[in-house]
Short mmCIF file of N, CA and C in Angstrom, two decimals:
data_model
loop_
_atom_site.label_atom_id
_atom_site.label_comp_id
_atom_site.label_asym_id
_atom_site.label_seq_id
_atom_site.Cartn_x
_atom_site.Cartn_y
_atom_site.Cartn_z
N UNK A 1364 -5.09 0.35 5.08
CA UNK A 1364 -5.46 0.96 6.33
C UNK A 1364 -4.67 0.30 7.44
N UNK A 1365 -4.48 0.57 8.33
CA UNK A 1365 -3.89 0.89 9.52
C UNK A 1365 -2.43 0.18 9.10
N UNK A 1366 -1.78 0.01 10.60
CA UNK A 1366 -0.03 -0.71 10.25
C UNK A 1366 1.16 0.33 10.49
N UNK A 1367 0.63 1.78 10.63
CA UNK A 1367 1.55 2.60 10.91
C UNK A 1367 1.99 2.90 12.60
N UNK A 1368 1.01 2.11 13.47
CA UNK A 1368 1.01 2.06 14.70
C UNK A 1368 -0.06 1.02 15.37
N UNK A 1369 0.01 0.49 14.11
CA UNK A 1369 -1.41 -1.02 14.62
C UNK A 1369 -1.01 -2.59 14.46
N UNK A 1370 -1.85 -3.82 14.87
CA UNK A 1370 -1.03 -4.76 14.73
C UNK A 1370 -1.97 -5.38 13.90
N UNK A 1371 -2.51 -4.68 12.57
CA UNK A 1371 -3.72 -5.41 12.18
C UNK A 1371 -2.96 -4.33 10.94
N UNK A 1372 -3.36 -4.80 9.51
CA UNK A 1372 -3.15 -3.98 7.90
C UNK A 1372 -4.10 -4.47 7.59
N UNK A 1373 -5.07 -3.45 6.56
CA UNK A 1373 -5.88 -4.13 5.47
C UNK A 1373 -5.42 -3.46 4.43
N UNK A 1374 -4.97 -3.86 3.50
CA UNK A 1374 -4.31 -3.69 2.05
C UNK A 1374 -4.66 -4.10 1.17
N UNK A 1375 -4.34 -3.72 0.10
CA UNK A 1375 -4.07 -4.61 -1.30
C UNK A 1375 -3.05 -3.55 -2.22
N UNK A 1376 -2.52 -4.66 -2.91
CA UNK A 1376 -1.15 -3.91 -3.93
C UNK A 1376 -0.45 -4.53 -4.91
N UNK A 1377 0.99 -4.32 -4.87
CA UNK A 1377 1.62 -5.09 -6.45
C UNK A 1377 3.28 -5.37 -5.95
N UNK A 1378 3.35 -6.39 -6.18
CA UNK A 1378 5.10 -6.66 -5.68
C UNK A 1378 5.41 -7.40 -7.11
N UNK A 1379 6.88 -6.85 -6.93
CA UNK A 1379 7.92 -8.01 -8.16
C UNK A 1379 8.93 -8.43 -7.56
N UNK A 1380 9.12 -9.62 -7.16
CA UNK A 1380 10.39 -10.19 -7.24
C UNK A 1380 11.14 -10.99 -7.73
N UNK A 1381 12.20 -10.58 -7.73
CA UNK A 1381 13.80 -11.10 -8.62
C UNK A 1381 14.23 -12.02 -7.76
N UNK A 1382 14.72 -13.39 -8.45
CA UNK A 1382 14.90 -14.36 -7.89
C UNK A 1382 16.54 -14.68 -8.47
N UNK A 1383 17.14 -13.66 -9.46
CA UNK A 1383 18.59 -14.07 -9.82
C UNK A 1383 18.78 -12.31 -10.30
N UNK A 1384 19.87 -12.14 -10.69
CA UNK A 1384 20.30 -11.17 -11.17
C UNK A 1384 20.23 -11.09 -12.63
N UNK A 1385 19.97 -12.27 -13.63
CA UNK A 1385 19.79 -12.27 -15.01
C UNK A 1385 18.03 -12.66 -15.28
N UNK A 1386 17.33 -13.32 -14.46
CA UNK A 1386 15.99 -13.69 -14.72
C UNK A 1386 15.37 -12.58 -14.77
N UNK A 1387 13.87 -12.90 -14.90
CA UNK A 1387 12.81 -11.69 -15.25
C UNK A 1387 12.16 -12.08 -13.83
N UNK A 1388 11.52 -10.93 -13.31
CA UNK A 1388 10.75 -10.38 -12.58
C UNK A 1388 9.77 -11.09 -12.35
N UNK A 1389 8.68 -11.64 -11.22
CA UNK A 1389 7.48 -12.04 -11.24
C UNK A 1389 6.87 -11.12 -10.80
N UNK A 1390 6.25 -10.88 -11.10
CA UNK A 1390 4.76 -9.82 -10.39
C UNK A 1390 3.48 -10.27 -9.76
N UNK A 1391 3.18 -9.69 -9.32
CA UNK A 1391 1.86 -10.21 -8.47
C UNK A 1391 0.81 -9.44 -8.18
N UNK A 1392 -0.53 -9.61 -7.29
CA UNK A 1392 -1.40 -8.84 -7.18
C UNK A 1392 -1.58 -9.12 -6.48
N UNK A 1393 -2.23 -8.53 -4.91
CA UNK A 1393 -2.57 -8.92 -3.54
C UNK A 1393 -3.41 -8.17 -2.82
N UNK A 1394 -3.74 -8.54 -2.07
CA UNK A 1394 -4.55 -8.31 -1.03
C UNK A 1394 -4.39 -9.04 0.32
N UNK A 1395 -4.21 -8.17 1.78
CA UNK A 1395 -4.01 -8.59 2.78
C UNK A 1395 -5.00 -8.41 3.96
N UNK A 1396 -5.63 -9.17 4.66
CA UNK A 1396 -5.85 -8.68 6.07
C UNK A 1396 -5.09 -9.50 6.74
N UNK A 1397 -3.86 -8.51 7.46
CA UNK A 1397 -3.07 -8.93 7.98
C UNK A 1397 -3.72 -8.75 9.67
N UNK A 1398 -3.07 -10.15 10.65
CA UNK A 1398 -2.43 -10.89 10.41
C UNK A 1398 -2.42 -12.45 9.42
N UNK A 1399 -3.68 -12.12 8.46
CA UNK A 1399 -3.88 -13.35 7.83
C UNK A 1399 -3.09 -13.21 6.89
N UNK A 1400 -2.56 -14.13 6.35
CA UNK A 1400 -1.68 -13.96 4.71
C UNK A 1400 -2.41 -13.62 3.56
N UNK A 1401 -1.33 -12.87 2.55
CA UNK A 1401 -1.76 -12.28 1.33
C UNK A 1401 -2.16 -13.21 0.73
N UNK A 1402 -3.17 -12.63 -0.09
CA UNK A 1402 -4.05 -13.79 -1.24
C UNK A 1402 -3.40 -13.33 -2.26
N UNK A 1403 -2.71 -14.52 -3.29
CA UNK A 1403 -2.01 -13.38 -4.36
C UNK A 1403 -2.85 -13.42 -5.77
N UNK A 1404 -2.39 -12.92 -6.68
CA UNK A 1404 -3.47 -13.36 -7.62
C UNK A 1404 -2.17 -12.97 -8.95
N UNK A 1405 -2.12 -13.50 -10.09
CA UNK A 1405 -0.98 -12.71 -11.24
C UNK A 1405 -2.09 -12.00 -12.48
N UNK A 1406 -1.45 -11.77 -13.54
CA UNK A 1406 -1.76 -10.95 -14.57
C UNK A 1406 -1.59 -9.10 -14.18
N UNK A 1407 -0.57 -8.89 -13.76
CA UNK A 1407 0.08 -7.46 -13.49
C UNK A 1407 1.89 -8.11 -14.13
N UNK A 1408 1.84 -6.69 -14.46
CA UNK A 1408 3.07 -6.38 -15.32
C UNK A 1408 3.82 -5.27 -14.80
N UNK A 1409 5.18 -5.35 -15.30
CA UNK A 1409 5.68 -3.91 -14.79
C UNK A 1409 5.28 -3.02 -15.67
N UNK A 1410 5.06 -1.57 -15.22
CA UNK A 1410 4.76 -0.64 -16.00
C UNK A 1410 3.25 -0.01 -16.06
N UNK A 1411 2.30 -1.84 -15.66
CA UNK A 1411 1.06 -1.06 -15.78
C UNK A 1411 0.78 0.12 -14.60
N UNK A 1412 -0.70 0.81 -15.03
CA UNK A 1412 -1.33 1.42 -14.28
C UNK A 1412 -1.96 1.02 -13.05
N UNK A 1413 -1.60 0.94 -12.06
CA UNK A 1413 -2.61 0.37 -11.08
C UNK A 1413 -3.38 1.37 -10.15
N UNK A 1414 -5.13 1.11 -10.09
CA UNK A 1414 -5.33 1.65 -9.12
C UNK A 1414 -6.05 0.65 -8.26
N UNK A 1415 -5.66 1.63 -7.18
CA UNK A 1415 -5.78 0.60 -5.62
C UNK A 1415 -6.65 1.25 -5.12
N UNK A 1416 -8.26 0.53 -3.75
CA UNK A 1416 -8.90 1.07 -3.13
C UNK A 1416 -9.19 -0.08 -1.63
N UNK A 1417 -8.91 0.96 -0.27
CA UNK A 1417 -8.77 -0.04 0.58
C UNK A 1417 -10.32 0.90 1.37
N UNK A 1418 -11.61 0.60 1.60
CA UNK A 1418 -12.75 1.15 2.44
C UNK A 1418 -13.41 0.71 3.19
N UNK A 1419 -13.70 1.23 4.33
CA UNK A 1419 -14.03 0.22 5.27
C UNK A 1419 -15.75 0.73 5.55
N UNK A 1420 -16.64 -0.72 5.53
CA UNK A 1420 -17.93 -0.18 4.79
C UNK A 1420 -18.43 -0.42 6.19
N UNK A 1421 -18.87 0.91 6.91
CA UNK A 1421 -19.74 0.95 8.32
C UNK A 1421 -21.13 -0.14 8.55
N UNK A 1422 -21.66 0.19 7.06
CA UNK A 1422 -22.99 -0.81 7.18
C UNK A 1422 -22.58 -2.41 6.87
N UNK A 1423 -21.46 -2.79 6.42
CA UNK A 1423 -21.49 -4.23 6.30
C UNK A 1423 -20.64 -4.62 7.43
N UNK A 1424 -19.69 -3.86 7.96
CA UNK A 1424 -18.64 -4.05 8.88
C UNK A 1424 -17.33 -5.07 8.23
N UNK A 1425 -17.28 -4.73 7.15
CA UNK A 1425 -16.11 -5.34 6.27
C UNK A 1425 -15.60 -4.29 5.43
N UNK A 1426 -14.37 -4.88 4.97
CA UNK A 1426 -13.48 -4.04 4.34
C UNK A 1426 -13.78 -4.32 2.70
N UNK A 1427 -13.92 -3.25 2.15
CA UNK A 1427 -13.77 -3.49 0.38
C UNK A 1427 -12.66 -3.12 -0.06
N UNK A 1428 -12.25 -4.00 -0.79
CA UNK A 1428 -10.48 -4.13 -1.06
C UNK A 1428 -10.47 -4.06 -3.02
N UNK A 1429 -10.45 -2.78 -3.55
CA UNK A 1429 -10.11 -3.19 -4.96
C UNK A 1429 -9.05 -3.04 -5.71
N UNK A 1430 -8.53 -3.38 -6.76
CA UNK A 1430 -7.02 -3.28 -7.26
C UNK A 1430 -7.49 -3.51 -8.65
N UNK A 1431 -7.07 -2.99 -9.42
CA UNK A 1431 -7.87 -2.68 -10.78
C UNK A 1431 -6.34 -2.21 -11.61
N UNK A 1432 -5.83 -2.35 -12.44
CA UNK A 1432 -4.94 -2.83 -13.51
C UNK A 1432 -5.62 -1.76 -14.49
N UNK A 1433 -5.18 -0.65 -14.51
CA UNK A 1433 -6.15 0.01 -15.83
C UNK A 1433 -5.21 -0.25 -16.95
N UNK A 1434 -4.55 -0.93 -17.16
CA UNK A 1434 -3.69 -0.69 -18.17
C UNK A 1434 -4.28 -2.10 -19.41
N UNK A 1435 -4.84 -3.27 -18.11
CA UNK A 1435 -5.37 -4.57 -19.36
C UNK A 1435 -6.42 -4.72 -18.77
N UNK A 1436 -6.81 -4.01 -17.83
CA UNK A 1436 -8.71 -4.02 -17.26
C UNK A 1436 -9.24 -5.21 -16.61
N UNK A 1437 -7.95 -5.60 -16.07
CA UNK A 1437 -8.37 -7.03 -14.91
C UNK A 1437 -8.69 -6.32 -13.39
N UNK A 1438 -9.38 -6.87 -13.43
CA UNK A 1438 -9.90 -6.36 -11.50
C UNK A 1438 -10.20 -7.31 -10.48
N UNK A 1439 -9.40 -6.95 -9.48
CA UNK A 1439 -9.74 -8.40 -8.27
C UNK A 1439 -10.85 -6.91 -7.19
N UNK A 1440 -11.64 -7.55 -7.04
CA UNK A 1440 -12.62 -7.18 -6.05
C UNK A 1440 -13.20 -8.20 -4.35
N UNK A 1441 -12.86 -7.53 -3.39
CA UNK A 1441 -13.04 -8.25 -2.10
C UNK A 1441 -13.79 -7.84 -0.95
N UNK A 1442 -14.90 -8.44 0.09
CA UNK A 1442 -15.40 -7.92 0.80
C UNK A 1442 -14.35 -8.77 2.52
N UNK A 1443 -14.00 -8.28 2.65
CA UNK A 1443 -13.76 -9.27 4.04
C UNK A 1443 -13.75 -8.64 5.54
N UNK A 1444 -13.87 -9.43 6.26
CA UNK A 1444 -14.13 -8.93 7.62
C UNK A 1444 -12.28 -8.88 8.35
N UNK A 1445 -12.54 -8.10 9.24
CA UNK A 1445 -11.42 -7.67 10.47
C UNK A 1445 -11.25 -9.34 10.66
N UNK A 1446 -9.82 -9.71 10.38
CA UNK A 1446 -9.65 -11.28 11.12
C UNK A 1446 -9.93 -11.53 12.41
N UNK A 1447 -10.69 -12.57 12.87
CA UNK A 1447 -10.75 -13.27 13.55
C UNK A 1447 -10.18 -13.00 14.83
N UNK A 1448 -10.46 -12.51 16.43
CA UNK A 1448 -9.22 -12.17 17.30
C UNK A 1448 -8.29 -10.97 16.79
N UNK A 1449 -8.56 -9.92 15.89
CA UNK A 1449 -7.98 -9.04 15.46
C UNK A 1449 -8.71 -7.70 15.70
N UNK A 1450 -7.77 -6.38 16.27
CA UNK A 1450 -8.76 -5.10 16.42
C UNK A 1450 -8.49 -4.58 15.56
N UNK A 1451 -9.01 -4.55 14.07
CA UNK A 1451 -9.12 -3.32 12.98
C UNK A 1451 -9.28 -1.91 13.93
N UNK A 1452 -7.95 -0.97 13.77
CA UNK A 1452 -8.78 -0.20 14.44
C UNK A 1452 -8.91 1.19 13.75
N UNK A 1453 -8.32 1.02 12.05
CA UNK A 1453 -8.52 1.68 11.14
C UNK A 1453 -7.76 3.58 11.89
N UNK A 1454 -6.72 3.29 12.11
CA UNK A 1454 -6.04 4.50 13.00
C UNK A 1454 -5.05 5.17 11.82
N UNK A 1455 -4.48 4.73 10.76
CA UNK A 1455 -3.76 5.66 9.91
C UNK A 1455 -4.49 5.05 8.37
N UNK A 1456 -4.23 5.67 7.53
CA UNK A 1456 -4.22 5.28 6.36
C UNK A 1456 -2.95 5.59 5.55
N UNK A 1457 -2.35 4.85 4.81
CA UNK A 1457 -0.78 4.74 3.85
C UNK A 1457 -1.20 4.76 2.55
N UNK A 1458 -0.14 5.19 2.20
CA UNK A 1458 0.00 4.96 0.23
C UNK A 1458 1.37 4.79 0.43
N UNK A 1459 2.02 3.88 -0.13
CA UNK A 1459 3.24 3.46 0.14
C UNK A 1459 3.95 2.24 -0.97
N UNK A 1460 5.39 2.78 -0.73
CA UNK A 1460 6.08 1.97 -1.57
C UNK A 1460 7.11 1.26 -0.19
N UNK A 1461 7.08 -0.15 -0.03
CA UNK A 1461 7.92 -1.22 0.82
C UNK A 1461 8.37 -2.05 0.43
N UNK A 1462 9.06 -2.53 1.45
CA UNK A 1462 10.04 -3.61 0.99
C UNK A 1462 9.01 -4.50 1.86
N UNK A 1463 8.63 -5.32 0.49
CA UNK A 1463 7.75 -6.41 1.42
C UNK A 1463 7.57 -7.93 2.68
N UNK A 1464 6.99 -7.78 3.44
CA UNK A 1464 7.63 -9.09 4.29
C UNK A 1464 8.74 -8.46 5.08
N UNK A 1465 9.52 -7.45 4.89
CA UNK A 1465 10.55 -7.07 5.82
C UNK A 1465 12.12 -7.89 4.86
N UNK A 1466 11.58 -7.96 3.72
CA UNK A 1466 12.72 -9.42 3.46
C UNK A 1466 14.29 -8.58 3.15
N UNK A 1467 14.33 -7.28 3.11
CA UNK A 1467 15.69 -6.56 3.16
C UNK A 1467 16.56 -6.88 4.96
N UNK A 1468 15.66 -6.62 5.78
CA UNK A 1468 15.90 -7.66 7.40
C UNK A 1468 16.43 -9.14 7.31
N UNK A 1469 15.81 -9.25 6.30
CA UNK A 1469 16.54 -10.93 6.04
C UNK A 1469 17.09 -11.01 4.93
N UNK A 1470 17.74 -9.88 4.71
CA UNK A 1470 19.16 -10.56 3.78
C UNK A 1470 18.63 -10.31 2.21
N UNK A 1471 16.98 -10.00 1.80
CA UNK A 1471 16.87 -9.87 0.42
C UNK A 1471 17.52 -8.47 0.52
N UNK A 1472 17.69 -8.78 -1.11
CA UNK A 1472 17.95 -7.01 -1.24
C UNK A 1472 16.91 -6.63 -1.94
N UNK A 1473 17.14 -4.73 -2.25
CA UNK A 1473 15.83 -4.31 -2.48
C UNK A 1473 16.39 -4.25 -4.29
N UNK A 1474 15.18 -4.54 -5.11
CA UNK A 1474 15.55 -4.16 -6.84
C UNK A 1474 15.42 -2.94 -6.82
N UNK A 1475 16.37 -2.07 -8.56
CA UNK A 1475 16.77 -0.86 -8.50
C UNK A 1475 14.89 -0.87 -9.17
N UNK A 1476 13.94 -0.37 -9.04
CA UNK A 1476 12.79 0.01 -8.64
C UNK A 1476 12.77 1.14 -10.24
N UNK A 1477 13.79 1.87 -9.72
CA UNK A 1477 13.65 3.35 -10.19
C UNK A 1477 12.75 4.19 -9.56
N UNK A 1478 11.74 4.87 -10.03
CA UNK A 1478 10.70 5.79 -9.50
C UNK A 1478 9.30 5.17 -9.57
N UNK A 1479 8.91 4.93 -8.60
CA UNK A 1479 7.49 4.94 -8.77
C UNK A 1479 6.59 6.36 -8.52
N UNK A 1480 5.67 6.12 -9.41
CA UNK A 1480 4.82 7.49 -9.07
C UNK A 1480 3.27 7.16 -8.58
N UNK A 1481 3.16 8.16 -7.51
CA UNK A 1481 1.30 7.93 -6.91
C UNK A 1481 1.07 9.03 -7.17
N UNK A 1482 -0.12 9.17 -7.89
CA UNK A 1482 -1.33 9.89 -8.35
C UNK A 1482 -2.76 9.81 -7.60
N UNK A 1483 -2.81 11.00 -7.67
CA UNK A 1483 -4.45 11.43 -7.09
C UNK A 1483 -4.94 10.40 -6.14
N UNK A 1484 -4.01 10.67 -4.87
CA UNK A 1484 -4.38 9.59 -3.81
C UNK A 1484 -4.95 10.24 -2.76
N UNK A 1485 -6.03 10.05 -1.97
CA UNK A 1485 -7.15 10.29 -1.40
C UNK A 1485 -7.24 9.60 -0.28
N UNK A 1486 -7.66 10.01 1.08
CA UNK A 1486 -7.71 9.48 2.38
C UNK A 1486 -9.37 10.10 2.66
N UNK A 1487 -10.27 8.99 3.50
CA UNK A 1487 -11.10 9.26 3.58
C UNK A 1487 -11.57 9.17 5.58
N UNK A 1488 -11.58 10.20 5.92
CA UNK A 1488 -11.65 10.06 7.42
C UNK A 1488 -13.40 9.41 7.93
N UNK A 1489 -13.53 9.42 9.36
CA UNK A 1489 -14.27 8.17 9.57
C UNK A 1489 -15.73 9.29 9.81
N UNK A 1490 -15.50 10.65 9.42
CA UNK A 1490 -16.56 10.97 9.56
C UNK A 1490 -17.20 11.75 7.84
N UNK A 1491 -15.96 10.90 7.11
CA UNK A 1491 -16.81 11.44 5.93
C UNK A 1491 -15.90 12.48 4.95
N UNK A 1492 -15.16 13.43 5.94
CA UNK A 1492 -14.31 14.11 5.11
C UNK A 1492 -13.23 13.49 4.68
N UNK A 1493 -13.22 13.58 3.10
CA UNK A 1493 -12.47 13.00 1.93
C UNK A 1493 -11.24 14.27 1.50
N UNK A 1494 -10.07 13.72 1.72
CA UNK A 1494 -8.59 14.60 0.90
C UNK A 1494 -7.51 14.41 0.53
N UNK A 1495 -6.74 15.01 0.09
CA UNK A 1495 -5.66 14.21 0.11
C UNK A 1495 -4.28 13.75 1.22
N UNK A 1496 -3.34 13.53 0.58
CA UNK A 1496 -2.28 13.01 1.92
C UNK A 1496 -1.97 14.51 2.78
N UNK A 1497 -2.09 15.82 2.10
CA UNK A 1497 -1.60 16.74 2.97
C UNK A 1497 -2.13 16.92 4.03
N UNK A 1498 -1.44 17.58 5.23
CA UNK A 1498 -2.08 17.56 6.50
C UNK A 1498 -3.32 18.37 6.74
N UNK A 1499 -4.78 17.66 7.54
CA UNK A 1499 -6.17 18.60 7.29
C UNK A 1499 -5.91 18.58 9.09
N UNK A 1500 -7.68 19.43 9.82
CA UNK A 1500 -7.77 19.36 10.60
C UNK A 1500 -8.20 17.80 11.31
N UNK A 1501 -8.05 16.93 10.36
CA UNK A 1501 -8.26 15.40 11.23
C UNK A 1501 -7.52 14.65 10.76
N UNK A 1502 -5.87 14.90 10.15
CA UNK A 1502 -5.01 14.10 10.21
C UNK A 1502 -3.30 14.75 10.01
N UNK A 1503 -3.00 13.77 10.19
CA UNK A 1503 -1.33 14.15 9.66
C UNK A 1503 -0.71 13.74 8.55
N UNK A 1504 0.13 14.10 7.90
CA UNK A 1504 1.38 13.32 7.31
C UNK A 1504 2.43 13.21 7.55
N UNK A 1505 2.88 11.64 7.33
CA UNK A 1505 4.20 11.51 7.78
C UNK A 1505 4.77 10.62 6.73
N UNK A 1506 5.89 11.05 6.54
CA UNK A 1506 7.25 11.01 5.44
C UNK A 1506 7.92 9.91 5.67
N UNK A 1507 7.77 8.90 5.19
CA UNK A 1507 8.88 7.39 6.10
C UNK A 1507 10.02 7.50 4.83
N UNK A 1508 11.01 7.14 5.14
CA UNK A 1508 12.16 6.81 4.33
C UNK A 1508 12.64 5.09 4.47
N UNK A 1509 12.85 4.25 3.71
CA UNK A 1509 13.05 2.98 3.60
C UNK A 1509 14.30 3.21 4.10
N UNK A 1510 15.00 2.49 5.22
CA UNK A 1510 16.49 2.44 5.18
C UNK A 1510 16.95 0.81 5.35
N UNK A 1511 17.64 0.45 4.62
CA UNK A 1511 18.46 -0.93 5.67
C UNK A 1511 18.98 -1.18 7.00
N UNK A 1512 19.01 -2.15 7.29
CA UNK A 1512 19.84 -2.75 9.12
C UNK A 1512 20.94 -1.15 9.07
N UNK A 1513 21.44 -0.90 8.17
CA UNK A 1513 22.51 -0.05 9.15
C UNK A 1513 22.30 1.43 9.21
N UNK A 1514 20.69 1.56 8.31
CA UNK A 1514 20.32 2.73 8.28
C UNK A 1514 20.54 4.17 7.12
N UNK A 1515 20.91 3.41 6.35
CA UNK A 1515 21.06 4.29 5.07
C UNK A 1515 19.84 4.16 4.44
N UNK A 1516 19.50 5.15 3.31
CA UNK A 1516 18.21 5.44 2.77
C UNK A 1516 18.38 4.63 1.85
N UNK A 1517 16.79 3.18 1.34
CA UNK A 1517 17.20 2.78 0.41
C UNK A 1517 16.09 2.98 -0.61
N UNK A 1518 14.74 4.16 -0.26
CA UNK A 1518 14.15 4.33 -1.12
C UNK A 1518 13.76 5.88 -0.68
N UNK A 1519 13.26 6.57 -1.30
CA UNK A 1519 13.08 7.59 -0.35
C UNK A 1519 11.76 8.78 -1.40
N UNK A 1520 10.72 8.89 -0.56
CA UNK A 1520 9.66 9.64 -1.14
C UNK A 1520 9.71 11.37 -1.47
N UNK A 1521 9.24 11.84 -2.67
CA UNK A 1521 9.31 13.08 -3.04
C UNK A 1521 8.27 14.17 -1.51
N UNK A 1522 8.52 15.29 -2.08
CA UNK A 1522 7.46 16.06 -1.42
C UNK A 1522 5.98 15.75 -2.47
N UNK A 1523 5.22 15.87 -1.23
CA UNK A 1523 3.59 15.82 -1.80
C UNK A 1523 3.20 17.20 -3.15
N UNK A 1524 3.12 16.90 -4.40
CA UNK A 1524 2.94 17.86 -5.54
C UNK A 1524 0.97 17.91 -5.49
N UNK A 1525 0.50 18.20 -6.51
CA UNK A 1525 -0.79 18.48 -6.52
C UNK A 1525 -1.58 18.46 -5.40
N UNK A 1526 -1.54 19.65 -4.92
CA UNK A 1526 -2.66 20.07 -3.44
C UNK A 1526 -2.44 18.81 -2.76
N UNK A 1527 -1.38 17.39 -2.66
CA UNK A 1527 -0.74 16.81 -1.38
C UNK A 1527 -1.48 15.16 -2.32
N UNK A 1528 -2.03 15.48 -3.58
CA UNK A 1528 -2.45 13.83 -4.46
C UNK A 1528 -1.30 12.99 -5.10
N UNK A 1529 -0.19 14.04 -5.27
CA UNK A 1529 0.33 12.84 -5.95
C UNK A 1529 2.11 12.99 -5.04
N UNK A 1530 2.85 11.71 -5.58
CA UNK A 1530 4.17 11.86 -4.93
C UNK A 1530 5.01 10.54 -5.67
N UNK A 1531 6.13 10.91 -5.47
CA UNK A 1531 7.09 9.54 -6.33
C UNK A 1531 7.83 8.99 -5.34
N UNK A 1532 8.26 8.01 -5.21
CA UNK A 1532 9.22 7.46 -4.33
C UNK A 1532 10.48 6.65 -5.28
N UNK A 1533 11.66 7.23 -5.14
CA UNK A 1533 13.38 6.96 -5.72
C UNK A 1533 13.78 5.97 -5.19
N UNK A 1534 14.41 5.05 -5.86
CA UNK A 1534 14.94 3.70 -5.42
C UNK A 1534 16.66 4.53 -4.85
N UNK A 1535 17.25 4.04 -4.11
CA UNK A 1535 18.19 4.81 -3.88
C UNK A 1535 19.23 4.12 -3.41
N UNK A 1536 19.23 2.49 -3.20
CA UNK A 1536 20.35 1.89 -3.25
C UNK A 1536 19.40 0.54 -2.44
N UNK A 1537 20.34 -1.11 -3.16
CA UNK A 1537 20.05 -2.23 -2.25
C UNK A 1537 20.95 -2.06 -0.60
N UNK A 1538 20.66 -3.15 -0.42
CA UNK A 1538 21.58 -3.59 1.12
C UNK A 1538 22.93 -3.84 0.98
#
């Protein structure tokens, strides 16, 4: 939730990074309320299934953050509050594939990825109506394309397939 025009993210997700061009991959598992740092956690692999859930619970006034691995059935589960001096102000919701940390800005490059695919992904507005990413009468969609410093595309998302649930995003070149 938010981050598309806010200075506050509540997330959780899955990064790999390559630390040589011949080594293997580390993977990870996370969860953010940003501006606080990611909590990471391991036992994710490439390939598995992941599903992700970011909700923001009116009666506790905290965020439930789950990330669930269906592929070996590990699950990190989290309740946490809006940080400290921070306005959650829960204004967009994302499903998204990034270059994390910004670290293509600093010189990482991005790995050839290939395709990732999102399935049956769901936005839930603050009065209850539940849908998917396509545009309803209480939201929008918007299409980001990953580019590098000089502005070429370096990942770039399909059109929205099943009534606007699912979509892939193409690795499409490093820096």
């Amino acid at each position: 939730l938010d981050g598309f025009n806010s200075q506050t993210v509540e997330q959780t997700g899955v990064d790999s990074f390559c630390t040589s061009s011949s080594g293997a991959a580390t993977n990870e598992a996370w969860y953010e309320m940003f501006p606080k740092d990611p909590v990471v956690f391991s036992g994710v692999n490439a390939g598995d299934t992941i599903f992700v859930a970011v909700y923001f619970n009116s009666s506790t006034n905290k965020y439930e953050l789950t990330l669930k691995d269906e592929t070996t059935g590990s699950t990190m589960e989290t309740n946490q509050p809006c940080p400290s001096g921070s306005a959650c102000d829960r204004n967009s919701g994302e499903v998204i594939e990034e270059d994390p940390g910004g670290s293509v800005a600093g010189g990482i490059n991005l790995a050839d990825f290939g395709t990732a695919s999102f399935n049956t992904s769901h936005v839930t507005a603050r009065d209850g109506l539940r849908g998917t990413l396509s545009p309803s009468k209480l939201w929008t969609s918007t299409k980001i394309i990953m580019q590098d410093p000089s502005g070429a595309a370096m990942a770039t998302p399909s059109a929205l397939t099943n009534s606007g649930a699912n979509f892939n995003v193409a690795f499409n070149q490093g820096t």
